[in-house]
Amino acid sequence: MKPVALITGGARGIGRAIAEELAIDHRIAVTYHNTPPDDVLASHPDTVAIKADLSDPACAADIIAQVIRNLGRLDVIVNNAGAIATDDADQAQTFAVNLHAPVALLEAALPHLQRGASIINISSVNAVLPAMGAVGYSASKAAMDTWTRGMAKTLGPRGIRVNGIAPGAIERADAPRPPELIAQFVEMTALGRHGVPEDIAKVARFLASDASGFITGETITVSGGYRL
C-alpha cells in the first residue's frame, strides 16, 4: 500500500507543487484555507482535501483524524502553510500558522507515526536573512528551524526524521512579483534565475524518501545561491 503524505497549504504555489510531486507514489491529503485545491483534485481525484484555519492550533487534531479516517495511516507531514504579517497586529497569527500549527500537528500525529516517517518543514532563507518589513515572519521561520533540530533529536530514537527546506526567491505563477523585483532577486542569485515551486517539490520528495534515510535535523537551503 502506498504511503500517505499530508501537505498543509496544498492548493497553490509551493504546496501545490509538493502535492503533485508526492502524489506520484503517495496517497495525499492537503489542507487549504480559502482556495480549494481544484487543480490537485483534477489531477488526483482521490486526494483528501481538508478545509482548515491553521491559525487555530485546535484544528490540528481534527486534521489528523480526517487523514487517518480516510487514508488509514500517515507517513509524511509537509508543514508548508505560511503567513506573513503585514503589521504588528498580525504577528500572533504569523507565529500561530508558521510555528504553533506544525507543533500541534506533529503532537496530534505522533500516535500514528511509525519508524521511517518523515516530517518536512518549509522554512525560508529569511530565517537567517531577515526580511525588511517582515521581521515577525523571519523570526517565526528561525524558530521553526530550531524546532526542526530539537524534534529531530527528540524523535530520532523512534526512527522519525525531521528536516526543513529553506526556499530562496521562488516565483509563483498564481502570485507573480513585479518584474523589477524579480530582476533584483535574480541579480543576487548565483545561478542567475529565480526559483520555481517545482525546485522545492523535488527536494521535498527526496526528504520524504528512503534516499534521505540518514538525514535528520537539517534545513536544506534551496535558493540558487541567493546572497552568497
CSV table of N, CA and C in Angstrom, one decimal, residues 18 20-26 120 165 200-212:
chain,number,residue,atom,x,y,z
A,18,ILE,N,4.4,20.5,-4.3
A,18,ILE,CA,4.8,19.4,-3.5
A,18,ILE,C,3.7,18.3,-3.5
A,20,GLU,N,1.6,17.6,-5.9
A,20,GLU,CA,1.7,17.0,-7.2
A,20,GLU,C,2.9,16.0,-7.3
A,21,GLU,N,4.0,16.4,-6.7
A,21,GLU,CA,5.2,15.6,-6.8
A,21,GLU,C,5.1,14.3,-5.9
A,22,LEU,N,4.5,14.5,-4.7
A,22,LEU,CA,4.4,13.3,-3.8
A,22,LEU,C,3.3,12.4,-4.3
A,23,ALA,N,2.3,13.0,-5.0
A,23,ALA,CA,1.2,12.1,-5.4
A,23,ALA,C,1.6,11.1,-6.4
A,24,ILE,N,2.8,11.2,-7.0
A,24,ILE,CA,3.3,10.2,-7.9
A,24,ILE,C,3.4,8.8,-7.2
A,25,ASP,N,3.8,8.8,-6.0
A,25,ASP,CA,3.9,7.5,-5.3
A,25,ASP,C,3.4,7.5,-3.8
A,26,HIS,N,2.6,8.5,-3.5
A,26,HIS,CA,1.9,8.6,-2.2
A,26,HIS,C,0.4,8.8,-2.4
A,120,ILE,N,8.6,17.3,7.2
A,120,ILE,CA,9.3,18.3,6.4
A,120,ILE,C,8.7,19.6,6.6
A,165,ILE,N,13.3,22.7,4.6
A,165,ILE,CA,13.7,23.3,3.4
A,165,ILE,C,13.6,24.8,3.5
A,200,ILE,N,11.5,23.3,-5.1
A,200,ILE,CA,11.3,22.9,-3.7
A,200,ILE,C,10.6,21.5,-3.6
A,201,ALA,N,9.7,21.3,-4.6
A,201,ALA,CA,9.0,20.0,-4.5
A,201,ALA,C,9.9,18.8,-4.7
A,202,LYS,N,10.9,19.0,-5.5
A,202,LYS,CA,11.9,17.9,-5.8
A,202,LYS,C,12.7,17.5,-4.5
A,203,VAL,N,13.0,18.6,-3.8
A,203,VAL,CA,13.8,18.4,-2.5
A,203,VAL,C,12.9,17.7,-1.5
A,204,ALA,N,11.6,18.1,-1.5
A,204,ALA,CA,10.6,17.5,-0.6
A,204,ALA,C,10.5,16.0,-0.9
A,205,ARG,N,10.5,15.7,-2.1
A,205,ARG,CA,10.4,14.3,-2.5
A,205,ARG,C,11.6,13.5,-1.9
A,206,PHE,N,12.8,14.1,-2.1
A,206,PHE,CA,14.0,13.5,-1.6
A,206,PHE,C,13.9,13.3,0.0
A,207,LEU,N,13.5,14.3,0.7
A,207,LEU,CA,13.4,14.2,2.1
A,207,LEU,C,12.3,13.2,2.6
A,208,ALA,N,11.3,13.0,1.8
A,208,ALA,CA,10.2,12.1,2.1
A,208,ALA,C,10.6,10.6,1.8
A,209,SER,N,11.7,10.4,1.1
A,209,SER,CA,12.0,9.1,0.6
A,209,SER,C,13.1,8.5,1.4
A,210,ASP,N,13.3,7.2,1.2
A,210,ASP,CA,14.3,6.4,1.9
A,210,ASP,C,15.7,6.9,1.5
A,211,ALA,N,15.8,7.6,0.3
A,211,ALA,CA,17.1,8.1,-0.1
A,211,ALA,C,17.7,9.1,0.9
A,212,SER,N,16.9,9.7,1.7
A,212,SER,CA,17.4,10.6,2.8
A,212,SER,C,17.3,10.0,4.1
